[in-house]
Amino acid sequence: MDSLSLAKDIIKSCLQQGDNVNEFTRDTQLIGAFPELNSLTIMTMITALEEELDCEIADEELSADIFETVGTLAQFIETKL
């Protein structure tokens, strides 16, 4: 699975966006665009990524920039593949 598809899958399940994610592009805003995207949801997304990628994501690696857009999330996933 490529990083963009995985980003969309994580968004779909953690933000409960259903088939809406099929319309998302790399430029689709995340932070500020979804009221559901809060610190608890971000931790759920990180946990899902760790499980999916079989890796550990250190606190030092995390920043709000990662969750700016679908593309920035996909870019972060690339670094973990």
PDB file of N, CA, C and O in Angstrom:
ATOM      1  N   MET A   1       0.849  -1.176   0.000  1.00  0.00           N
ATOM      2  CA  MET A   1       0.000   0.000   0.000  1.00  0.00           C
ATOM      3  C   MET A   1       0.898   1.244   0.000  1.00  0.00           C
ATOM      4  O   MET A   1       1.859   1.322   0.743  1.00  0.00           O
ATOM      5  N   ASP A   2       0.562   2.212  -0.824  1.00  0.00           N
ATOM      6  CA  ASP A   2       1.364   3.433  -0.883  1.00  0.00           C
ATOM      7  C   ASP A   2       0.971   4.374   0.254  1.00  0.00           C
ATOM      8  O   ASP A   2      -0.059   4.213   0.897  1.00  0.00           O
ATOM      9  N   SER A   3       1.810   5.363   0.503  1.00  0.00           N
ATOM     10  CA  SER A   3       1.625   6.259   1.653  1.00  0.00           C
ATOM     11  C   SER A   3       0.335   7.074   1.574  1.00  0.00           C
ATOM     12  O   SER A   3      -0.315   7.302   2.592  1.00  0.00           O
ATOM     13  N   LEU A   4      -0.053   7.507   0.382  1.00  0.00           N
ATOM     14  CA  LEU A   4      -1.277   8.291   0.239  1.00  0.00           C
ATOM     15  C   LEU A   4      -2.505   7.439   0.554  1.00  0.00           C
ATOM     16  O   LEU A   4      -3.415   7.874   1.267  1.00  0.00           O
ATOM     17  N   SER A   5      -2.524   6.215   0.072  1.00  0.00           N
ATOM     18  CA  SER A   5      -3.647   5.313   0.361  1.00  0.00           C
ATOM     19  C   SER A   5      -3.736   5.006   1.846  1.00  0.00           C
ATOM     20  O   SER A   5      -4.834   4.988   2.421  1.00  0.00           O
ATOM     21  N   LEU A   6      -2.583   4.798   2.471  1.00  0.00           N
ATOM     22  CA  LEU A   6      -2.577   4.520   3.900  1.00  0.00           C
ATOM     23  C   LEU A   6      -3.047   5.744   4.690  1.00  0.00           C
ATOM     24  O   LEU A   6      -3.831   5.611   5.632  1.00  0.00           O
ATOM     25  N   ALA A   7      -2.615   6.921   4.290  1.00  0.00           N
ATOM     26  CA  ALA A   7      -3.068   8.150   4.948  1.00  0.00           C
ATOM     27  C   ALA A   7      -4.589   8.254   4.861  1.00  0.00           C
ATOM     28  O   ALA A   7      -5.262   8.552   5.856  1.00  0.00           O
ATOM     29  N   LYS A   8      -5.137   7.993   3.700  1.00  0.00           N
ATOM     30  CA  LYS A   8      -6.590   8.067   3.522  1.00  0.00           C
ATOM     31  C   LYS A   8      -7.299   7.012   4.363  1.00  0.00           C
ATOM     32  O   LYS A   8      -8.361   7.289   4.941  1.00  0.00           O
ATOM     33  N   ASP A   9      -6.734   5.807   4.449  1.00  0.00           N
ATOM     34  CA  ASP A   9      -7.345   4.755   5.274  1.00  0.00           C
ATOM     35  C   ASP A   9      -7.378   5.147   6.745  1.00  0.00           C
ATOM     36  O   ASP A   9      -8.377   4.927   7.428  1.00  0.00           O
ATOM     37  N   ILE A  10      -6.277   5.724   7.213  1.00  0.00           N
ATOM     38  CA  ILE A  10      -6.204   6.155   8.611  1.00  0.00           C
ATOM     39  C   ILE A  10      -7.230   7.265   8.870  1.00  0.00           C
ATOM     40  O   ILE A  10      -7.940   7.248   9.873  1.00  0.00           O
ATOM     41  N   ILE A  11      -7.319   8.217   7.950  1.00  0.00           N
ATOM     42  CA  ILE A  11      -8.290   9.310   8.079  1.00  0.00           C
ATOM     43  C   ILE A  11      -9.709   8.755   8.051  1.00  0.00           C
ATOM     44  O   ILE A  11     -10.562   9.150   8.846  1.00  0.00           O
ATOM     45  N   LYS A  12      -9.946   7.827   7.154  1.00  0.00           N
ATOM     46  CA  LYS A  12     -11.271   7.222   7.017  1.00  0.00           C
ATOM     47  C   LYS A  12     -11.715   6.574   8.323  1.00  0.00           C
ATOM     48  O   LYS A  12     -12.830   6.800   8.788  1.00  0.00           O
ATOM     49  N   SER A  13     -10.824   5.814   8.942  1.00  0.00           N
ATOM     50  CA  SER A  13     -11.217   5.102  10.159  1.00  0.00           C
ATOM     51  C   SER A  13     -11.194   6.000  11.395  1.00  0.00           C
ATOM     52  O   SER A  13     -12.126   5.965  12.204  1.00  0.00           O
ATOM     53  N   CYS A  14     -10.176   6.829  11.547  1.00  0.00           N
ATOM     54  CA  CYS A  14     -10.047   7.637  12.767  1.00  0.00           C
ATOM     55  C   CYS A  14     -10.947   8.866  12.782  1.00  0.00           C
ATOM     56  O   CYS A  14     -11.405   9.283  13.841  1.00  0.00           O
ATOM     57  N   LEU A  15     -11.201   9.437  11.623  1.00  0.00           N
ATOM     58  CA  LEU A  15     -12.082  10.606  11.547  1.00  0.00           C
ATOM     59  C   LEU A  15     -13.477  10.238  11.065  1.00  0.00           C
ATOM     60  O   LEU A  15     -14.318  11.101  10.852  1.00  0.00           O
ATOM     61  N   GLN A  16     -13.692   8.946  10.852  1.00  0.00           N
ATOM     62  CA  GLN A  16     -14.985   8.416  10.422  1.00  0.00           C
ATOM     63  C   GLN A  16     -15.536   9.175   9.222  1.00  0.00           C
ATOM     64  O   GLN A  16     -16.671   9.659   9.221  1.00  0.00           O
ATOM     65  N   GLN A  17     -14.707   9.256   8.179  1.00  0.00           N
ATOM     66  CA  GLN A  17     -15.085  10.005   6.982  1.00  0.00           C
ATOM     67  C   GLN A  17     -15.702   9.139   5.890  1.00  0.00           C
ATOM     68  O   GLN A  17     -16.121   9.641   4.865  1.00  0.00           O
ATOM     69  N   GLY A  18     -15.716   7.836   6.079  1.00  0.00           N
ATOM     70  CA  GLY A  18     -16.346   6.958   5.103  1.00  0.00           C
ATOM     71  C   GLY A  18     -15.761   7.141   3.716  1.00  0.00           C
ATOM     72  O   GLY A  18     -14.570   7.381   3.540  1.00  0.00           O
ATOM     73  N   ASP A  19     -16.620   7.054   2.717  1.00  0.00           N
ATOM     74  CA  ASP A  19     -16.175   7.147   1.326  1.00  0.00           C
ATOM     75  C   ASP A  19     -15.805   8.568   0.911  1.00  0.00           C
ATOM     76  O   ASP A  19     -15.330   8.778  -0.203  1.00  0.00           O
ATOM     77  N   ASN A  20     -16.004   9.546   1.779  1.00  0.00           N
ATOM     78  CA  ASN A  20     -15.586  10.917   1.479  1.00  0.00           C
ATOM     79  C   ASN A  20     -14.098  10.984   1.169  1.00  0.00           C
ATOM     80  O   ASN A  20     -13.662  11.844   0.404  1.00  0.00           O
ATOM     81  N   VAL A  21     -13.310  10.088   1.781  1.00  0.00           N
ATOM     82  CA  VAL A  21     -11.859  10.145   1.576  1.00  0.00           C
ATOM     83  C   VAL A  21     -11.471   9.879   0.128  1.00  0.00           C
ATOM     84  O   VAL A  21     -10.388  10.266  -0.295  1.00  0.00           O
ATOM     85  N   ASN A  22     -12.345   9.248  -0.635  1.00  0.00           N
ATOM     86  CA  ASN A  22     -12.045   8.997  -2.052  1.00  0.00           C
ATOM     87  C   ASN A  22     -11.872  10.298  -2.820  1.00  0.00           C
ATOM     88  O   ASN A  22     -11.187  10.340  -3.839  1.00  0.00           O
ATOM     89  N   GLU A  23     -12.479  11.376  -2.325  1.00  0.00           N
ATOM     90  CA  GLU A  23     -12.395  12.686  -2.972  1.00  0.00           C
ATOM     91  C   GLU A  23     -11.201  13.505  -2.486  1.00  0.00           C
ATOM     92  O   GLU A  23     -10.885  14.537  -3.050  1.00  0.00           O
ATOM     93  N   PHE A  24     -10.537  13.043  -1.428  1.00  0.00           N
ATOM     94  CA  PHE A  24      -9.415  13.790  -0.852  1.00  0.00           C
ATOM     95  C   PHE A  24      -8.207  13.753  -1.769  1.00  0.00           C
ATOM     96  O   PHE A  24      -7.917  12.731  -2.385  1.00  0.00           O
ATOM     97  N   THR A  25      -7.504  14.866  -1.832  1.00  0.00           N
ATOM     98  CA  THR A  25      -6.242  14.941  -2.567  1.00  0.00           C
ATOM     99  C   THR A  25      -5.132  15.230  -1.558  1.00  0.00           C
ATOM    100  O   THR A  25      -5.397  15.442  -0.372  1.00  0.00           O
ATOM    101  N   ARG A  26      -3.913  15.294  -2.043  1.00  0.00           N
ATOM    102  CA  ARG A  26      -2.786  15.627  -1.159  1.00  0.00           C
ATOM    103  C   ARG A  26      -2.966  17.005  -0.516  1.00  0.00           C
ATOM    104  O   ARG A  26      -2.457  17.261   0.566  1.00  0.00           O
ATOM    105  N   ASP A  27      -3.711  17.891  -1.171  1.00  0.00           N
ATOM    106  CA  ASP A  27      -3.901  19.259  -0.678  1.00  0.00           C
ATOM    107  C   ASP A  27      -5.089  19.417   0.275  1.00  0.00           C
ATOM    108  O   ASP A  27      -5.315  20.515   0.789  1.00  0.00           O
ATOM    109  N   THR A  28      -5.839  18.355   0.504  1.00  0.00           N
ATOM    110  CA  THR A  28      -6.997  18.444   1.393  1.00  0.00           C
ATOM    111  C   THR A  28      -6.540  18.774   2.809  1.00  0.00           C
ATOM    112  O   THR A  28      -5.708  18.075   3.378  1.00  0.00           O
ATOM    113  N   GLN A  29      -7.067  19.887   3.337  1.00  0.00           N
ATOM    114  CA  GLN A  29      -6.726  20.331   4.692  1.00  0.00           C
ATOM    115  C   GLN A  29      -7.263  19.354   5.729  1.00  0.00           C
ATOM    116  O   GLN A  29      -8.368  18.825   5.573  1.00  0.00           O
ATOM    117  N   LEU A  30      -6.495  19.135   6.782  1.00  0.00           N
ATOM    118  CA  LEU A  30      -6.951  18.318   7.903  1.00  0.00           C
ATOM    119  C   LEU A  30      -7.170  19.202   9.128  1.00  0.00           C
ATOM    120  O   LEU A  30      -8.289  19.394   9.558  1.00  0.00           O
ATOM    121  N   ILE A  31      -6.084  19.773   9.675  1.00  0.00           N
ATOM    122  CA  ILE A  31      -6.208  20.623  10.860  1.00  0.00           C
ATOM    123  C   ILE A  31      -7.072  21.829  10.511  1.00  0.00           C
ATOM    124  O   ILE A  31      -6.842  22.513   9.523  1.00  0.00           O
ATOM    125  N   GLY A  32      -8.091  22.042  11.311  1.00  0.00           N
ATOM    126  CA  GLY A  32      -8.988  23.170  11.102  1.00  0.00           C
ATOM    127  C   GLY A  32     -10.164  22.851  10.198  1.00  0.00           C
ATOM    128  O   GLY A  32     -11.155  23.561  10.205  1.00  0.00           O
ATOM    129  N   ALA A  33     -10.055  21.779   9.436  1.00  0.00           N
ATOM    130  CA  ALA A  33     -11.137  21.430   8.509  1.00  0.00           C
ATOM    131  C   ALA A  33     -12.102  20.404   9.105  1.00  0.00           C
ATOM    132  O   ALA A  33     -13.231  20.286   8.637  1.00  0.00           O
ATOM    133  N   PHE A  34     -11.647  19.673  10.112  1.00  0.00           N
ATOM    134  CA  PHE A  34     -12.465  18.630  10.723  1.00  0.00           C
ATOM    135  C   PHE A  34     -12.531  18.849  12.224  1.00  0.00           C
ATOM    136  O   PHE A  34     -11.523  18.717  12.913  1.00  0.00           O
ATOM    137  N   PRO A  35     -13.703  19.162  12.744  1.00  0.00           N
ATOM    138  CA  PRO A  35     -13.829  19.363  14.189  1.00  0.00           C
ATOM    139  C   PRO A  35     -13.436  18.100  14.969  1.00  0.00           C
ATOM    140  O   PRO A  35     -13.015  18.179  16.112  1.00  0.00           O
ATOM    141  N   GLU A  36     -13.549  16.942  14.326  1.00  0.00           N
ATOM    142  CA  GLU A  36     -13.220  15.674  14.979  1.00  0.00           C
ATOM    143  C   GLU A  36     -11.712  15.517  15.199  1.00  0.00           C
ATOM    144  O   GLU A  36     -11.280  14.679  15.979  1.00  0.00           O
ATOM    145  N   LEU A  37     -10.914  16.306  14.476  1.00  0.00           N
ATOM    146  CA  LEU A  37      -9.456  16.171  14.560  1.00  0.00           C
ATOM    147  C   LEU A  37      -8.952  16.971  15.766  1.00  0.00           C
ATOM    148  O   LEU A  37      -8.783  18.177  15.708  1.00  0.00           O
ATOM    149  N   ASN A  38      -8.768  16.256  16.862  1.00  0.00           N
ATOM    150  CA  ASN A  38      -8.271  16.865  18.092  1.00  0.00           C
ATOM    151  C   ASN A  38      -7.115  16.020  18.620  1.00  0.00           C
ATOM    152  O   ASN A  38      -6.702  15.061  17.972  1.00  0.00           O
ATOM    153  N   SER A  39      -6.605  16.368  19.781  1.00  0.00           N
ATOM    154  CA  SER A  39      -5.431  15.659  20.298  1.00  0.00           C
ATOM    155  C   SER A  39      -5.707  14.172  20.512  1.00  0.00           C
ATOM    156  O   SER A  39      -4.838  13.331  20.248  1.00  0.00           O
ATOM    157  N   LEU A  40      -6.890  13.832  20.951  1.00  0.00           N
ATOM    158  CA  LEU A  40      -7.233  12.426  21.167  1.00  0.00           C
ATOM    159  C   LEU A  40      -7.273  11.665  19.837  1.00  0.00           C
ATOM    160  O   LEU A  40      -6.754  10.551  19.726  1.00  0.00           O
ATOM    161  N   THR A  41      -7.855  12.284  18.826  1.00  0.00           N
ATOM    162  CA  THR A  41      -7.921  11.659  17.499  1.00  0.00           C
ATOM    163  C   THR A  41      -6.521  11.502  16.913  1.00  0.00           C
ATOM    164  O   THR A  41      -6.217  10.483  16.301  1.00  0.00           O
ATOM    165  N   ILE A  42      -5.678  12.500  17.122  1.00  0.00           N
ATOM    166  CA  ILE A  42      -4.303  12.420  16.607  1.00  0.00           C
ATOM    167  C   ILE A  42      -3.571  11.252  17.257  1.00  0.00           C
ATOM    168  O   ILE A  42      -2.864  10.498  16.578  1.00  0.00           O
ATOM    169  N   MET A  43      -3.755  11.059  18.554  1.00  0.00           N
ATOM    170  CA  MET A  43      -3.109   9.923  19.221  1.00  0.00           C
ATOM    171  C   MET A  43      -3.645   8.593  18.675  1.00  0.00           C
ATOM    172  O   MET A  43      -2.887   7.640  18.505  1.00  0.00           O
ATOM    173  N   THR A  44      -4.929   8.551  18.377  1.00  0.00           N
ATOM    174  CA  THR A  44      -5.517   7.348  17.779  1.00  0.00           C
ATOM    175  C   THR A  44      -4.906   7.089  16.402  1.00  0.00           C
ATOM    176  O   THR A  44      -4.596   5.950  16.050  1.00  0.00           O
ATOM    177  N   MET A  45      -4.697   8.155  15.638  1.00  0.00           N
ATOM    178  CA  MET A  45      -4.090   8.021  14.308  1.00  0.00           C
ATOM    179  C   MET A  45      -2.644   7.526  14.422  1.00  0.00           C
ATOM    180  O   MET A  45      -2.223   6.652  13.650  1.00  0.00           O
ATOM    181  N   ILE A  46      -1.910   8.056  15.388  1.00  0.00           N
ATOM    182  CA  ILE A  46      -0.520   7.633  15.592  1.00  0.00           C
ATOM    183  C   ILE A  46      -0.474   6.155  15.968  1.00  0.00           C
ATOM    184  O   ILE A  46       0.324   5.391  15.421  1.00  0.00           O
ATOM    185  N   THR A  47      -1.344   5.741  16.863  1.00  0.00           N
ATOM    186  CA  THR A  47      -1.403   4.329  17.264  1.00  0.00           C
ATOM    187  C   THR A  47      -1.734   3.442  16.069  1.00  0.00           C
ATOM    188  O   THR A  47      -1.118   2.388  15.876  1.00  0.00           O
ATOM    189  N   ALA A  48      -2.691   3.862  15.251  1.00  0.00           N
ATOM    190  CA  ALA A  48      -3.062   3.087  14.061  1.00  0.00           C
ATOM    191  C   ALA A  48      -1.885   2.987  13.093  1.00  0.00           C
ATOM    192  O   ALA A  48      -1.640   1.916  12.516  1.00  0.00           O
ATOM    193  N   LEU A  49      -1.142   4.083  12.925  1.00  0.00           N
ATOM    194  CA  LEU A  49       0.036   4.053  12.050  1.00  0.00           C
ATOM    195  C   LEU A  49       1.104   3.115  12.593  1.00  0.00           C
ATOM    196  O   LEU A  49       1.709   2.348  11.837  1.00  0.00           O
ATOM    197  N   GLU A  50       1.340   3.173  13.899  1.00  0.00           N
ATOM    198  CA  GLU A  50       2.339   2.284  14.504  1.00  0.00           C
ATOM    199  C   GLU A  50       1.980   0.824  14.282  1.00  0.00           C
ATOM    200  O   GLU A  50       2.841   0.004  13.951  1.00  0.00           O
ATOM    201  N   GLU A  51       0.704   0.502  14.437  1.00  0.00           N
ATOM    202  CA  GLU A  51       0.249  -0.875  14.227  1.00  0.00           C
ATOM    203  C   GLU A  51       0.359  -1.274  12.763  1.00  0.00           C
ATOM    204  O   GLU A  51       0.828  -2.362  12.438  1.00  0.00           O
ATOM    205  N   GLU A  52      -0.082  -0.407  11.882  1.00  0.00           N
ATOM    206  CA  GLU A  52      -0.075  -0.712  10.443  1.00  0.00           C
ATOM    207  C   GLU A  52       1.347  -0.847   9.902  1.00  0.00           C
ATOM    208  O   GLU A  52       1.625  -1.721   9.081  1.00  0.00           O
ATOM    209  N   LEU A  53       2.253   0.024  10.356  1.00  0.00           N
ATOM    210  CA  LEU A  53       3.620   0.041   9.828  1.00  0.00           C
ATOM    211  C   LEU A  53       4.584  -0.779  10.675  1.00  0.00           C
ATOM    212  O   LEU A  53       5.762  -0.879  10.347  1.00  0.00           O
ATOM    213  N   ASP A  54       4.083  -1.331  11.773  1.00  0.00           N
ATOM    214  CA  ASP A  54       4.911  -2.106  12.697  1.00  0.00           C
ATOM    215  C   ASP A  54       6.161  -1.318  13.088  1.00  0.00           C
ATOM    216  O   ASP A  54       7.297  -1.754  12.871  1.00  0.00           O
ATOM    217  N   CYS A  55       5.931  -0.116  13.612  1.00  0.00           N
ATOM    218  CA  CYS A  55       7.027   0.755  14.019  1.00  0.00           C
ATOM    219  C   CYS A  55       6.623   1.511  15.278  1.00  0.00           C
ATOM    220  O   CYS A  55       5.487   1.415  15.725  1.00  0.00           O
ATOM    221  N   GLU A  56       7.583   2.228  15.826  1.00  0.00           N
ATOM    222  CA  GLU A  56       7.303   3.086  16.963  1.00  0.00           C
ATOM    223  C   GLU A  56       7.558   4.523  16.534  1.00  0.00           C
ATOM    224  O   GLU A  56       8.568   4.819  15.904  1.00  0.00           O
ATOM    225  N   ILE A  57       6.638   5.401  16.865  1.00  0.00           N
ATOM    226  CA  ILE A  57       6.775   6.809  16.521  1.00  0.00           C
ATOM    227  C   ILE A  57       7.061   7.569  17.816  1.00  0.00           C
ATOM    228  O   ILE A  57       6.227   7.586  18.728  1.00  0.00           O
ATOM    229  N   ALA A  58       8.242   8.166  17.882  1.00  0.00           N
ATOM    230  CA  ALA A  58       8.656   8.889  19.085  1.00  0.00           C
ATOM    231  C   ALA A  58       7.964  10.245  19.158  1.00  0.00           C
ATOM    232  O   ALA A  58       7.666  10.860  18.127  1.00  0.00           O
ATOM    233  N   ASP A  59       7.739  10.696  20.374  1.00  0.00           N
ATOM    234  CA  ASP A  59       7.101  12.001  20.582  1.00  0.00           C
ATOM    235  C   ASP A  59       7.865  13.114  19.872  1.00  0.00           C
ATOM    236  O   ASP A  59       7.256  14.054  19.359  1.00  0.00           O
ATOM    237  N   GLU A  60       9.184  12.994  19.837  1.00  0.00           N
ATOM    238  CA  GLU A  60      10.020  14.024  19.210  1.00  0.00           C
ATOM    239  C   GLU A  60       9.780  14.139  17.699  1.00  0.00           C
ATOM    240  O   GLU A  60      10.108  15.151  17.086  1.00  0.00           O
ATOM    241  N   GLU A  61       9.245  13.084  17.105  1.00  0.00           N
ATOM    242  CA  GLU A  61       8.985  13.080  15.659  1.00  0.00           C
ATOM    243  C   GLU A  61       7.700  13.829  15.305  1.00  0.00           C
ATOM    244  O   GLU A  61       7.487  14.171  14.149  1.00  0.00           O
ATOM    245  N   LEU A  62       6.859  14.042  16.285  1.00  0.00           N
ATOM    246  CA  LEU A  62       5.523  14.573  16.024  1.00  0.00           C
ATOM    247  C   LEU A  62       5.483  16.093  16.054  1.00  0.00           C
ATOM    248  O   LEU A  62       6.133  16.729  16.878  1.00  0.00           O
ATOM    249  N   SER A  63       4.716  16.643  15.121  1.00  0.00           N
ATOM    250  CA  SER A  63       4.440  18.079  15.101  1.00  0.00           C
ATOM    251  C   SER A  63       3.095  18.288  14.408  1.00  0.00           C
ATOM    252  O   SER A  63       2.608  17.411  13.690  1.00  0.00           O
ATOM    253  N   ALA A  64       2.526  19.443  14.614  1.00  0.00           N
ATOM    254  CA  ALA A  64       1.238  19.761  13.989  1.00  0.00           C
ATOM    255  C   ALA A  64       1.344  19.759  12.471  1.00  0.00           C
ATOM    256  O   ALA A  64       0.365  19.467  11.775  1.00  0.00           O
ATOM    257  N   ASP A  65       2.532  20.062  11.945  1.00  0.00           N
ATOM    258  CA  ASP A  65       2.740  20.095  10.491  1.00  0.00           C
ATOM    259  C   ASP A  65       2.372  18.781   9.820  1.00  0.00           C
ATOM    260  O   ASP A  65       1.912  18.776   8.679  1.00  0.00           O
ATOM    261  N   ILE A  66       2.567  17.682  10.515  1.00  0.00           N
ATOM    262  CA  ILE A  66       2.269  16.356   9.955  1.00  0.00           C
ATOM    263  C   ILE A  66       0.787  16.245   9.604  1.00  0.00           C
ATOM    264  O   ILE A  66       0.422  15.602   8.619  1.00  0.00           O
ATOM    265  N   PHE A  67      -0.062  16.900  10.376  1.00  0.00           N
ATOM    266  CA  PHE A  67      -1.503  16.772  10.206  1.00  0.00           C
ATOM    267  C   PHE A  67      -2.131  17.975   9.503  1.00  0.00           C
ATOM    268  O   PHE A  67      -3.337  18.163   9.534  1.00  0.00           O
ATOM    269  N   GLU A  68      -1.304  18.759   8.831  1.00  0.00           N
ATOM    270  CA  GLU A  68      -1.773  19.945   8.107  1.00  0.00           C
ATOM    271  C   GLU A  68      -2.679  19.545   6.936  1.00  0.00           C
ATOM    272  O   GLU A  68      -3.769  20.077   6.769  1.00  0.00           O
ATOM    273  N   THR A  69      -2.197  18.614   6.107  1.00  0.00           N
ATOM    274  CA  THR A  69      -2.956  18.151   4.932  1.00  0.00           C
ATOM    275  C   THR A  69      -2.816  16.640   4.796  1.00  0.00           C
ATOM    276  O   THR A  69      -1.990  16.016   5.463  1.00  0.00           O
ATOM    277  N   VAL A  70      -3.596  16.078   3.901  1.00  0.00           N
ATOM    278  CA  VAL A  70      -3.467  14.648   3.597  1.00  0.00           C
ATOM    279  C   VAL A  70      -2.051  14.367   3.074  1.00  0.00           C
ATOM    280  O   VAL A  70      -1.428  13.369   3.425  1.00  0.00           O
ATOM    281  N   GLY A  71      -1.527  15.288   2.274  1.00  0.00           N
ATOM    282  CA  GLY A  71      -0.189  15.123   1.699  1.00  0.00           C
ATOM    283  C   GLY A  71       0.910  15.132   2.741  1.00  0.00           C
ATOM    284  O   GLY A  71       1.863  14.352   2.652  1.00  0.00           O
ATOM    285  N   THR A  72       0.808  16.006   3.752  1.00  0.00           N
ATOM    286  CA  THR A  72       1.845  16.045   4.782  1.00  0.00           C
ATOM    287  C   THR A  72       1.798  14.792   5.644  1.00  0.00           C
ATOM    288  O   THR A  72       2.834  14.291   6.079  1.00  0.00           O
ATOM    289  N   LEU A  73       0.603  14.248   5.851  1.00  0.00           N
ATOM    290  CA  LEU A  73       0.485  12.981   6.568  1.00  0.00           C
ATOM    291  C   LEU A  73       1.107  11.854   5.740  1.00  0.00           C
ATOM    292  O   LEU A  73       1.858  11.028   6.261  1.00  0.00           O
ATOM    293  N   ALA A  74       0.827  11.840   4.443  1.00  0.00           N
ATOM    294  CA  ALA A  74       1.404  10.825   3.554  1.00  0.00           C
ATOM    295  C   ALA A  74       2.932  10.935   3.522  1.00  0.00           C
ATOM    296  O   ALA A  74       3.635   9.925   3.507  1.00  0.00           O
ATOM    297  N   GLN A  75       3.431  12.162   3.529  1.00  0.00           N
ATOM    298  CA  GLN A  75       4.877  12.391   3.541  1.00  0.00           C
ATOM    299  C   GLN A  75       5.504  11.810   4.800  1.00  0.00           C
ATOM    300  O   GLN A  75       6.566  11.182   4.750  1.00  0.00           O
ATOM    301  N   PHE A  76       4.863  12.015   5.938  1.00  0.00           N
ATOM    302  CA  PHE A  76       5.360  11.463   7.188  1.00  0.00           C
ATOM    303  C   PHE A  76       5.369   9.941   7.121  1.00  0.00           C
ATOM    304  O   PHE A  76       6.325   9.293   7.551  1.00  0.00           O
ATOM    305  N   ILE A  77       4.298   9.373   6.572  1.00  0.00           N
ATOM    306  CA  ILE A  77       4.210   7.910   6.447  1.00  0.00           C
ATOM    307  C   ILE A  77       5.371   7.397   5.601  1.00  0.00           C
ATOM    308  O   ILE A  77       5.971   6.369   5.911  1.00  0.00           O
ATOM    309  N   GLU A  78       5.714   8.123   4.523  1.00  0.00           N
ATOM    310  CA  GLU A  78       6.855   7.742   3.660  1.00  0.00           C
ATOM    311  C   GLU A  78       8.129   7.566   4.477  1.00  0.00           C
ATOM    312  O   GLU A  78       8.911   6.660   4.226  1.00  0.00           O
ATOM    313  N   THR A  79       8.338   8.450   5.448  1.00  0.00           N
ATOM    314  CA  THR A  79       9.560   8.386   6.263  1.00  0.00           C
ATOM    315  C   THR A  79       9.585   7.148   7.140  1.00  0.00           C
ATOM    316  O   THR A  79      10.639   6.731   7.587  1.00  0.00           O
ATOM    317  N   LYS A  80       8.419   6.567   7.398  1.00  0.00           N
ATOM    318  CA  LYS A  80       8.324   5.407   8.285  1.00  0.00           C
ATOM    319  C   LYS A  80       8.283   4.086   7.521  1.00  0.00           C
ATOM    320  O   LYS A  80       8.363   3.038   8.125  1.00  0.00           O
ATOM    321  N   LEU A  81       8.145   4.142   6.205  1.00  0.00           N
ATOM    322  CA  LEU A  81       8.070   2.900   5.407  1.00  0.00           C
ATOM    323  C   LEU A  81       9.432   2.259   5.238  1.00  0.00           C
ATOM    324  O   LEU A  81      10.440   2.867   5.214  1.00  0.00           O
TER     325      LEU A  81
END
